[in-house]
XYZ file of N, CA and C in Angstrom:
756
model
N 70.273 75.120 -8.927
C 69.944 75.099 -7.495
C 69.446 76.476 -7.057
N 68.301 76.501 -6.399
C 67.777 77.719 -5.807
C 68.140 77.777 -4.319
N 68.133 78.973 -3.768
C 68.331 79.152 -2.335
C 67.033 79.588 -1.685
N 66.633 78.881 -0.645
C 65.401 79.189 0.082
C 65.753 79.515 1.533
N 65.396 80.703 1.975
C 65.688 81.159 3.328
C 64.374 81.438 4.048
N 64.171 80.769 5.176
C 62.896 80.845 5.891
C 63.084 81.410 7.299
N 62.276 82.404 7.620
C 62.103 82.811 9.007
C 61.402 81.670 9.754
N 61.474 81.679 11.088
C 60.831 80.617 11.861
C 59.431 81.024 12.326
N 59.353 81.895 13.340
C 58.066 82.200 13.971
C 57.145 82.966 13.030
N 55.950 82.436 12.838
C 54.979 83.071 11.955
C 55.201 82.752 10.491
N 56.247 81.965 10.203
C 56.569 81.611 8.815
C 56.582 80.092 8.660
N 57.609 79.444 9.173
C 57.619 77.982 9.196
C 56.786 77.441 10.356
N 56.762 78.210 11.424
C 56.256 77.714 12.706
C 55.074 78.551 13.172
N 53.976 77.896 13.467
C 52.807 78.576 14.018
C 52.985 78.654 15.527
N 53.608 79.746 15.989
C 53.938 79.809 17.413
C 52.728 80.056 18.304
N 51.606 80.381 17.708
C 50.395 80.510 18.517
C 49.966 79.146 19.060
N 50.099 78.120 18.225
C 49.709 76.765 18.629
C 50.905 75.826 18.782
N 52.118 76.356 18.607
C 53.349 75.577 18.757
C 53.330 74.334 17.859
N 53.131 74.590 16.574
C 53.092 73.472 15.644
C 53.661 73.849 14.289
N 54.132 72.839 13.581
C 54.593 72.976 12.198
C 53.652 72.153 11.333
N 53.149 72.759 10.290
C 52.256 72.039 9.391
C 52.977 70.858 8.757
N 52.307 69.745 8.686
C 52.866 68.558 8.032
C 53.209 68.855 6.583
N 52.386 69.668 5.935
C 52.643 70.013 4.532
C 53.873 70.907 4.394
N 54.053 71.830 5.329
C 55.233 72.694 5.296
C 56.499 71.859 5.447
N 56.497 70.960 6.406
C 57.650 70.104 6.638
C 57.911 69.206 5.419
N 56.840 68.718 4.811
C 56.974 67.901 3.597
C 57.634 68.704 2.480
N 57.284 69.985 2.372
C 57.856 70.823 1.316
C 59.339 71.079 1.548
N 59.760 71.268 2.789
C 61.191 71.453 3.067
C 61.994 70.243 2.598
N 61.492 69.065 2.909
C 62.165 67.847 2.460
C 62.163 67.719 0.947
N 61.078 68.124 0.330
C 60.975 68.040 -1.123
C 61.975 68.973 -1.793
N 62.125 70.174 -1.255
C 63.088 71.123 -1.816
C 64.503 70.548 -1.760
N 64.853 69.980 -0.619
C 66.191 69.392 -0.507
C 66.372 68.194 -1.429
N 65.342 67.389 -1.575
C 65.454 66.214 -2.450
C 65.633 66.625 -3.900
N 65.175 67.826 -4.248
C 65.344 68.352 -5.602
C 66.706 69.025 -5.789
N 67.504 69.043 -4.738
C 68.851 69.608 -4.827
C 68.943 71.069 -4.483
N 67.880 71.645 -3.912
C 67.910 73.054 -3.543
C 68.516 73.253 -2.164
N 68.940 74.482 -1.896
C 69.563 74.879 -0.632
C 68.478 75.438 0.277
N 68.304 74.834 1.457
C 67.231 75.229 2.373
C 67.851 75.725 3.674
N 67.599 76.979 4.013
C 68.230 77.597 5.182
C 67.191 78.200 6.118
N 67.555 78.238 7.381
C 66.747 78.909 8.391
C 67.369 80.265 8.675
N 66.535 81.282 8.848
C 67.019 82.619 9.203
C 66.084 83.189 10.267
N 66.512 83.117 11.515
C 65.636 83.447 12.638
C 66.320 84.377 13.643
N 65.512 85.109 14.383
C 66.048 85.907 15.480
C 66.186 85.080 16.752
N 65.622 83.885 16.764
C 65.804 83.009 17.925
C 67.282 82.657 18.074
N 67.693 82.433 19.317
C 69.017 81.874 19.530
C 68.901 80.355 19.540
N 70.021 79.671 19.622
C 70.018 78.217 19.485
C 69.189 77.531 20.573
N 69.287 77.994 21.816
C 68.535 77.329 22.887
C 67.040 77.574 22.777
N 66.638 78.594 22.027
C 65.210 78.853 21.822
C 64.617 77.991 20.713
N 65.460 77.160 20.115
C 65.000 76.230 19.084
C 64.807 74.812 19.629
N 65.266 74.569 20.853
C 65.349 73.186 21.332
C 64.000 72.555 21.649
N 62.955 73.354 21.836
C 61.641 72.786 22.155
C 60.654 72.889 20.995
N 61.181 73.073 19.797
C 60.331 73.012 18.607
C 59.837 71.577 18.412
N 58.790 71.373 17.609
C 58.362 70.000 17.304
C 59.522 69.167 16.768
N 59.521 67.884 17.070
C 60.657 67.016 16.751
C 60.998 67.007 15.264
N 59.977 67.094 14.396
C 60.249 67.082 12.953
C 61.123 68.263 12.556
N 60.909 69.427 13.211
C 61.701 70.606 12.877
C 63.076 70.546 13.529
N 63.157 70.037 14.740
C 64.457 69.913 15.407
C 65.380 68.972 14.653
N 64.815 67.932 14.065
C 65.643 66.927 13.391
C 65.929 67.281 11.937
N 65.243 68.286 11.404
C 65.490 68.652 10.008
C 66.877 69.265 9.876
N 67.633 68.821 8.897
C 69.012 69.268 8.733
C 69.061 70.397 7.704
N 68.919 71.612 8.185
C 69.030 72.767 7.296
C 70.431 72.814 6.693
N 70.527 73.268 5.452
C 71.833 73.422 4.812
C 72.647 74.532 5.469
N 71.939 75.440 6.113
C 72.577 76.536 6.831
C 71.575 77.032 7.868
N 72.075 77.446 9.023
C 71.201 77.963 10.063
C 71.710 79.332 10.508
N 70.923 80.354 10.230
C 71.214 81.718 10.674
C 70.345 81.973 11.896
N 70.976 82.297 13.017
C 70.208 82.546 14.230
C 70.652 83.853 14.876
N 70.007 84.200 15.988
C 70.351 85.418 16.735
C 70.249 86.664 15.859
N 69.269 86.648 14.936
C 69.056 87.806 14.078
C 70.161 88.060 13.088
N 70.965 87.023 12.796
C 72.051 87.153 11.826
C 73.433 87.124 12.442
N 73.518 87.133 13.784
C 74.822 87.188 14.447
C 75.580 85.866 14.398
N 74.848 84.754 14.247
C 75.483 83.439 14.215
C 75.059 82.697 12.955
N 76.042 82.176 12.210
C 75.779 81.392 11.008
C 76.440 80.029 11.184
N 75.617 78.972 11.099
C 76.110 77.604 11.235
C 75.923 76.860 9.921
N 76.827 75.917 9.628
C 76.681 75.103 8.435
C 75.775 73.900 8.717
N 75.692 72.988 7.778
C 74.774 71.856 7.899
C 75.118 70.973 9.086
N 76.390 70.925 9.458
C 76.830 70.123 10.605
C 76.819 70.933 11.903
N 76.271 72.154 11.819
C 76.167 73.083 12.955
C 77.530 73.545 13.459
N 78.485 73.573 12.513
C 79.778 74.191 12.801
C 79.682 75.682 12.479
N 80.397 76.494 13.237
C 80.305 77.945 13.077
C 80.974 78.404 11.783
N 80.199 79.078 10.949
C 80.738 79.730 9.760
C 81.117 81.170 10.076
N 80.299 81.818 10.889
C 80.579 83.196 11.281
C 79.851 83.507 12.577
N 80.503 84.300 13.416
C 79.937 84.662 14.710
C 80.315 86.109 15.001
N 79.315 86.970 15.150
C 79.553 88.391 15.381
C 78.949 88.788 16.732
N 79.800 89.219 17.635
C 79.362 89.521 18.997
C 79.307 91.032 19.250
N 78.445 91.412 20.177
C 78.360 92.792 20.628
C 79.638 93.117 21.416
N 80.273 94.260 21.157
C 81.503 94.594 21.898
C 81.272 94.544 23.410
N 82.250 94.008 24.120
C 82.091 93.844 25.565
C 81.939 95.175 26.286
N 82.606 96.199 25.808
C 82.463 97.523 26.428
C 81.011 97.994 26.344
N 80.388 97.758 25.190
C 78.980 98.135 25.026
C 78.091 97.278 25.910
N 78.395 95.987 26.005
C 77.606 95.107 26.863
C 77.692 95.540 28.328
N 78.868 95.959 28.758
C 79.006 96.433 30.140
C 78.137 97.661 30.375
N 78.080 98.548 29.384
C 77.252 99.753 29.510
C 75.764 99.399 29.537
N 75.363 98.438 28.693
C 73.966 98.000 28.671
C 73.588 97.355 30.002
N 74.476 96.516 30.515
C 74.226 95.847 31.787
C 74.077 96.871 32.915
N 74.949 97.869 32.942
C 74.878 98.894 33.975
C 73.604 99.718 33.843
N 73.256 100.058 32.609
C 72.026 100.814 32.333
C 70.816 100.071 32.896
N 70.761 98.778 32.668
C 69.631 97.972 33.127
C 69.608 97.837 34.643
N 70.774 97.705 35.259
C 70.845 97.619 36.717
C 70.361 98.908 37.364
N 70.764 100.044 36.804
C 70.379 101.332 37.371
C 68.880 101.578 37.287
N 68.240 101.004 36.255
C 66.813 101.252 36.027
C 65.948 100.027 36.298
N 66.572 98.972 36.782
C 65.860 97.724 37.091
C 65.088 97.208 35.870
N 65.798 97.138 34.738
C 65.189 96.684 33.489
C 65.570 95.231 33.215
N 64.629 94.458 32.741
C 64.896 93.079 32.363
C 65.525 93.029 30.972
N 66.527 92.173 30.815
C 67.065 91.946 29.479
C 67.540 90.506 29.362
N 67.408 89.977 28.157
C 67.839 88.617 27.821
C 69.030 88.708 26.884
N 70.095 87.960 27.179
C 71.238 87.940 26.269
C 71.547 86.502 25.874
N 71.973 86.325 24.629
C 72.285 84.983 24.134
C 73.772 84.872 23.836
N 74.298 83.685 24.106
C 75.686 83.360 23.818
C 75.708 82.065 23.005
N 76.869 81.667 22.576
C 76.974 80.403 21.831
C 76.534 79.232 22.705
N 76.762 79.342 23.999
C 76.471 78.224 24.878
C 75.129 78.255 25.564
N 74.440 79.403 25.530
C 73.166 79.463 26.230
C 72.485 80.808 26.109
N 71.397 80.929 26.835
C 70.501 82.060 26.710
C 70.052 82.439 28.122
N 70.287 83.694 28.536
C 70.131 84.049 29.938
C 69.480 85.423 30.116
N 68.876 85.607 31.277
C 68.441 86.928 31.704
C 69.542 87.525 32.571
N 69.995 88.730 32.214
C 71.055 89.386 32.960
C 70.572 90.035 34.242
N 69.260 90.175 34.388
C 68.644 90.706 35.598
C 67.602 89.703 36.085
N 67.307 89.702 37.388
C 66.225 88.822 37.860
C 64.947 89.118 37.079
N 64.269 88.086 36.647
C 63.106 88.273 35.786
C 61.811 88.163 36.591
N 60.799 88.864 36.088
C 59.490 88.875 36.730
C 58.685 87.648 36.307
N 57.590 87.406 37.009
C 56.699 86.315 36.610
C 56.102 86.598 35.242
N 55.899 87.874 34.925
C 55.379 88.254 33.602
C 56.370 87.841 32.513
N 57.665 88.152 32.713
C 58.683 87.782 31.729
C 58.782 86.268 31.603
N 58.706 85.583 32.733
C 58.746 84.119 32.709
C 57.611 83.560 31.874
N 56.405 84.090 32.078
C 55.240 83.579 31.361
C 55.323 83.860 29.864
N 55.788 85.055 29.509
C 55.926 85.407 28.095
C 56.974 84.520 27.432
N 58.091 84.341 28.120
C 59.186 83.541 27.565
C 58.753 82.094 27.360
N 58.027 81.572 28.337
C 57.559 80.192 28.211
C 56.508 80.084 27.108
N 55.650 81.078 27.019
C 54.615 81.061 25.977
C 55.223 81.075 24.587
N 56.304 81.841 24.418
C 56.939 81.956 23.105
C 57.770 80.731 22.748
N 58.582 80.257 23.698
C 59.608 79.276 23.384
C 59.471 77.945 24.124
N 58.478 77.847 25.007
C 58.326 76.644 25.844
C 59.588 76.376 26.657
N 60.298 77.454 26.969
C 61.510 77.403 27.781
C 61.293 78.184 29.071
N 61.908 77.769 30.137
C 61.950 78.583 31.352
C 63.205 79.441 31.313
N 63.096 80.735 31.536
C 64.283 81.587 31.495
C 65.251 81.258 32.620
N 66.511 81.584 32.399
C 67.575 81.330 33.371
C 68.224 82.664 33.722
N 68.323 82.952 35.001
C 68.993 84.165 35.454
C 70.488 83.893 35.620
N 71.319 84.696 34.927
C 72.772 84.563 35.033
C 73.374 85.950 34.787
N 73.860 86.601 35.823
C 74.431 87.945 35.652
C 75.506 87.964 34.568
N 75.518 89.044 33.810
C 76.503 89.180 32.735
C 77.914 89.252 33.309
N 78.827 88.421 32.777
C 80.217 88.377 33.233
C 81.164 88.276 32.036
N 81.229 89.331 31.242
C 82.171 89.387 30.121
C 81.934 88.274 29.100
N 80.692 87.812 28.974
C 80.362 86.775 28.000
C 80.452 87.319 26.572
N 80.617 86.406 25.616
C 80.559 86.756 24.198
C 79.077 86.746 23.798
N 78.502 87.914 23.646
C 77.052 88.044 23.466
C 76.705 88.270 21.999
N 75.786 87.460 21.511
C 75.353 87.527 20.119
C 74.142 88.436 19.931
N 73.227 88.419 20.887
C 71.928 89.058 20.692
C 71.358 89.441 22.057
N 70.711 90.592 22.111
C 70.087 91.052 23.355
C 68.653 91.486 23.071
N 67.740 91.084 23.938
C 66.397 91.649 23.976
C 66.295 92.481 25.243
N 66.114 93.785 25.086
C 66.063 94.687 26.229
C 64.673 95.288 26.295
N 63.987 95.035 27.404
C 62.588 95.422 27.541
C 62.477 96.816 28.155
N 61.968 97.764 27.372
C 61.812 99.137 27.858
C 60.829 99.884 26.960
N 60.349 100.990 27.478
C 59.383 101.795 26.751
C 59.638 103.272 27.014
N 58.978 104.119 26.205
C 58.910 105.559 26.460
C 60.244 106.245 26.647
N 60.352 107.008 27.738
C 61.543 107.812 27.989
C 62.780 106.944 28.187
N 62.584 105.742 28.712
C 63.730 104.835 28.906
C 64.348 104.460 27.572
N 63.507 104.263 26.566
C 64.024 103.976 25.220
C 64.913 105.111 24.736
N 64.463 106.329 24.943
C 65.230 107.476 24.466
C 66.552 107.599 25.211
N 66.545 107.278 26.504
C 67.784 107.324 27.278
C 68.771 106.253 26.829
N 68.248 105.143 26.311
C 69.101 104.036 25.868
C 69.759 104.301 24.518
N 69.132 105.082 23.676
C 69.594 105.229 22.289
C 71.078 105.612 22.159
N 71.609 106.529 22.973
C 73.040 106.841 22.826
C 73.946 105.640 23.055
N 73.525 104.684 23.899
C 74.349 103.510 24.176
C 74.371 102.528 23.019
N 73.306 102.535 22.220
C 73.189 101.523 21.165
C 73.352 102.102 19.764
N 73.837 103.345 19.688
C 73.925 104.012 18.389
C 74.874 103.296 17.432
N 75.835 102.542 17.964
C 76.778 101.824 17.108
C 76.475 100.333 17.017
N 75.236 99.967 17.339
C 74.796 98.583 17.217
C 73.746 98.462 16.126
N 73.548 97.243 15.644
C 72.385 96.971 14.818
C 71.221 96.651 15.731
N 70.033 97.117 15.386
C 68.888 96.816 16.245
C 67.582 96.881 15.475
N 66.596 96.183 16.036
C 65.211 96.285 15.593
C 64.424 96.803 16.781
N 63.608 97.818 16.553
C 62.821 98.401 17.635
C 61.386 97.900 17.579
N 60.906 97.434 18.720
C 59.527 97.003 18.877
C 58.855 97.903 19.911
N 57.532 97.869 20.030
C 56.849 98.766 20.978
C 57.355 98.659 22.413
N 57.733 97.437 22.840
C 58.115 97.263 24.244
C 59.550 96.776 24.438
N 60.359 96.776 23.375
C 61.739 96.303 23.541
C 62.598 96.649 22.336
N 63.905 96.479 22.514
C 64.874 96.518 21.424
C 65.490 95.128 21.284
N 65.701 94.699 20.043
C 66.545 93.544 19.770
C 67.875 94.088 19.267
N 68.961 93.770 19.957
C 70.266 94.357 19.683
C 71.242 93.315 19.150
N 72.087 93.760 18.205
C 73.139 92.902 17.645
C 74.360 93.771 17.352
N 75.443 93.140 16.948
C 76.624 93.890 16.534
C 76.279 94.800 15.356
N 77.076 95.829 15.172
C 76.826 96.794 14.104
C 76.877 96.134 12.732
N 75.967 96.532 11.860
C 75.886 96.040 10.483
C 75.743 94.518 10.426
N 75.002 93.996 11.369
C 74.696 92.559 11.399
C 73.190 92.397 11.510
N 72.604 91.693 10.570
C 71.185 91.354 10.638
C 70.936 90.146 9.743
N 69.688 89.766 9.606
C 69.375 88.605 8.780
C 69.859 88.806 7.347
N 69.669 90.000 6.818
C 70.034 90.260 5.422
C 71.533 90.140 5.192
N 72.351 90.668 6.103
C 73.811 90.567 5.911
C 74.255 89.110 5.974
N 73.614 88.324 6.849
C 73.958 86.901 6.945
C 73.540 86.149 5.685
N 72.328 86.424 5.209
C 71.849 85.770 3.987
C 72.759 86.122 2.814
N 73.177 87.387 2.733
C 74.045 87.801 1.625
C 75.367 87.047 1.642
N 75.916 86.793 2.825
C 77.163 86.026 2.909
C 76.978 84.617 2.327
N 75.832 84.018 2.598
C 75.561 82.683 2.058
C 75.340 82.750 0.551
N 74.623 83.750 0.094
C 74.395 83.918 -1.345
C 75.734 84.079 -2.070
N 76.610 84.903 -1.504
C 77.903 85.178 -2.143
C 78.785 83.931 -2.212
N 78.546 82.974 -1.322
C 79.362 81.759 -1.287
C 78.790 80.649 -2.172
N 77.648 80.895 -2.798
C 76.998 79.884 -3.622
C 76.578 80.500 -4.959
N 76.131 79.661 -5.834
C 75.602 80.128 -7.122
C 74.157 79.662 -7.230
N 73.264 80.468 -6.699
C 71.842 80.143 -6.754
C 71.234 80.719 -8.034
N 70.397 79.931 -8.670
C 69.663 80.462 -9.828
C 68.691 81.546 -9.375
N 67.946 81.252 -8.330
C 66.987 82.198 -7.777
C 67.026 82.088 -6.258
N 66.996 83.225 -5.590
C 66.973 83.239 -4.133
C 65.598 83.675 -3.648
N 65.002 82.856 -2.787
C 63.702 83.143 -2.189
C 63.898 83.375 -0.692
N 63.298 84.437 -0.155
C 63.300 84.666 1.285
C 61.862 84.816 1.768
N 61.526 84.130 2.859
C 60.174 84.098 3.406
C 60.182 84.683 4.816
N 59.199 85.522 5.120
C 59.139 86.082 6.462
C 57.788 86.676 6.786
N 57.699 87.211 8.017
C 56.425 87.800 8.450
C 56.595 89.073 9.263
N 57.829 89.406 9.712
C 57.999 90.528 10.629
C 58.862 91.649 10.084
N 58.930 92.736 10.843
C 59.733 93.893 10.426
C 61.216 93.541 10.347
N 61.669 92.572 11.148
C 63.086 92.189 11.080
C 63.409 91.346 9.853
N 62.396 91.074 9.018
C 62.613 90.347 7.762
C 62.646 91.284 6.547
N 62.430 92.572 6.758
C 62.286 93.506 5.633
C 63.517 93.513 4.732
N 64.695 93.737 5.294
C 65.910 93.814 4.468
C 66.220 92.480 3.802
N 65.914 91.387 4.479
C 66.132 90.053 3.907
C 65.261 89.858 2.670
N 64.004 90.262 2.743
C 63.112 90.112 1.593
C 63.512 91.043 0.457
N 63.983 92.229 0.785
C 64.415 93.173 -0.249
C 65.657 92.661 -0.976
N 66.477 91.901 -0.269
C 67.695 91.332 -0.854
C 67.398 90.210 -1.834
N 66.340 89.460 -1.575
C 66.038 88.249 -2.348
C 65.626 88.570 -3.781
N 65.813 87.594 -4.666
C 65.223 87.705 -6.004
C 63.710 87.706 -5.886
N 63.210 86.873 -4.984
C 61.765 86.816 -4.723
C 61.558 86.914 -3.215
N 61.046 88.040 -2.773
C 60.736 88.235 -1.362
C 59.293 87.842 -1.104
N 59.093 86.895 -0.194
C 57.775 86.306 0.019
C 57.281 86.639 1.427
N 56.192 87.365 1.522
C 55.575 87.695 2.813
C 54.414 86.753 3.079
N 54.334 86.272 4.296
C 53.208 85.441 4.695
C 51.934 86.280 4.764
N 50.802 85.630 4.623
C 49.531 86.348 4.731
C 49.330 86.988 6.082
N 49.973 86.441 7.114
C 49.895 86.989 8.465
C 51.010 87.991 8.759
N 51.774 88.381 7.720
C 52.893 89.306 7.905
C 52.398 90.709 8.233
N 53.292 91.506 8.828
C 52.976 92.908 9.094
C 52.889 93.668 7.768
N 52.176 94.782 7.787
C 51.963 95.568 6.560
C 53.277 96.055 5.961
N 54.224 96.434 6.811
C 55.501 96.950 6.307
C 56.234 95.911 5.483
N 56.142 94.656 5.879
C 56.809 93.594 5.122
C 56.064 93.318 3.820
N 54.760 93.313 3.873
C 53.985 93.082 2.659
C 54.282 94.143 1.601
N 54.527 95.358 2.054
C 54.781 96.455 1.121
C 56.078 96.273 0.338
N 57.078 95.630 0.924
C 58.367 95.457 0.231
C 58.481 94.095 -0.445
N 57.500 93.235 -0.247
C 57.587 91.877 -0.788
C 57.242 91.847 -2.273
N 57.683 90.794 -2.941
C 57.304 90.578 -4.342
C 55.986 89.836 -4.445
N 55.679 89.066 -3.413
C 54.434 88.297 -3.421
C 53.994 88.071 -1.983
N 52.684 88.091 -1.771
C 52.091 87.760 -0.474
C 51.346 86.445 -0.639
N 51.662 85.482 0.225
C 51.068 84.148 0.098
C 50.097 83.904 1.256
N 49.629 82.690 1.391
C 48.709 82.358 2.460
C 49.357 82.436 3.830
N 48.543 82.415 4.848
C 49.002 82.496 6.213
C 49.746 81.233 6.646
N 50.479 81.342 7.756
C 51.192 80.178 8.287
C 50.228 79.081 8.689
N 49.019 79.466 9.108
C 48.051 78.461 9.564
C 47.155 77.949 8.450
N 47.479 78.301 7.202
C 46.731 77.765 6.065
C 47.668 77.256 4.979
N 48.834 76.764 5.410
C 49.800 76.129 4.504
C 50.231 77.045 3.368
N 50.477 78.306 3.708
C 50.861 79.282 2.685
C 52.113 78.891 1.920
N 53.134 78.412 2.619
C 54.392 78.044 1.959
C 54.185 76.875 1.020
N 53.533 75.837 1.511
C 53.293 74.643 0.703
C 52.511 74.999 -0.560
N 51.423 75.727 -0.412
C 50.581 76.046 -1.568
C 51.299 76.934 -2.581
N 52.099 77.867 -2.080
C 52.843 78.754 -2.981
C 53.879 77.970 -3.777
N 54.669 77.135 -3.104
C 55.736 76.412 -3.796
C 55.183 75.294 -4.682
N 54.059 74.726 -4.340
C 53.431 73.739 -5.193
C 52.929 74.357 -6.489
N 52.581 75.628 -6.407
C 52.024 76.305 -7.578
C 53.024 76.985 -8.461
N 54.320 76.934 -8.062
C 55.357 77.620 -8.857
C 55.526 76.946 -10.231
């Protein structure tokens, strides 16, 4: 049995057109029918998965890693592991954002919310990405798995002391925050350690997939992946919009 771990956006899912290739979906089913372990590893939270195409929503992954590695669910979507940002740190982040009028999104086991009133720009971006309308809900001591905090320039530098003990991925216009020493790679490793895979394959396209691909026996970067991911990958395959996964696995 091999282990296959797939990122969602830009890997399994063409989020530009909000579609999953029929061939990609066929390959996921084929892998499972052959007795292989098929897992999702995404930075999306659970509510950001609910408007995916029906074929993907109904597919029963053997394991689902979400929130950038903070939440691990089994095939029945029961919690295997859940790592939350310390509440003291969340209170500091919330206060920081209130003082500077910064938008941030936080995810919990039960939902996904904006801790500050969101702009029409944030609404449009959120809907474009996830086909979801954001929900404003002030932070109230929730168990938080993942935060997207939108900031740039000097504000980023002012934030760094608050997040020094968190795991994070930095993007040009935001930080993705998680509990310390928690990311896709640590979650994937927990699953690997609990199984006996002959070969582990990890597929991705973004900078938050780098450690996951480095961990795998075979790290697979999509043709549309960022250069940093391609540099650490073992193989670069076709793009998400040209059935890269299907063609690669058919040719193995």
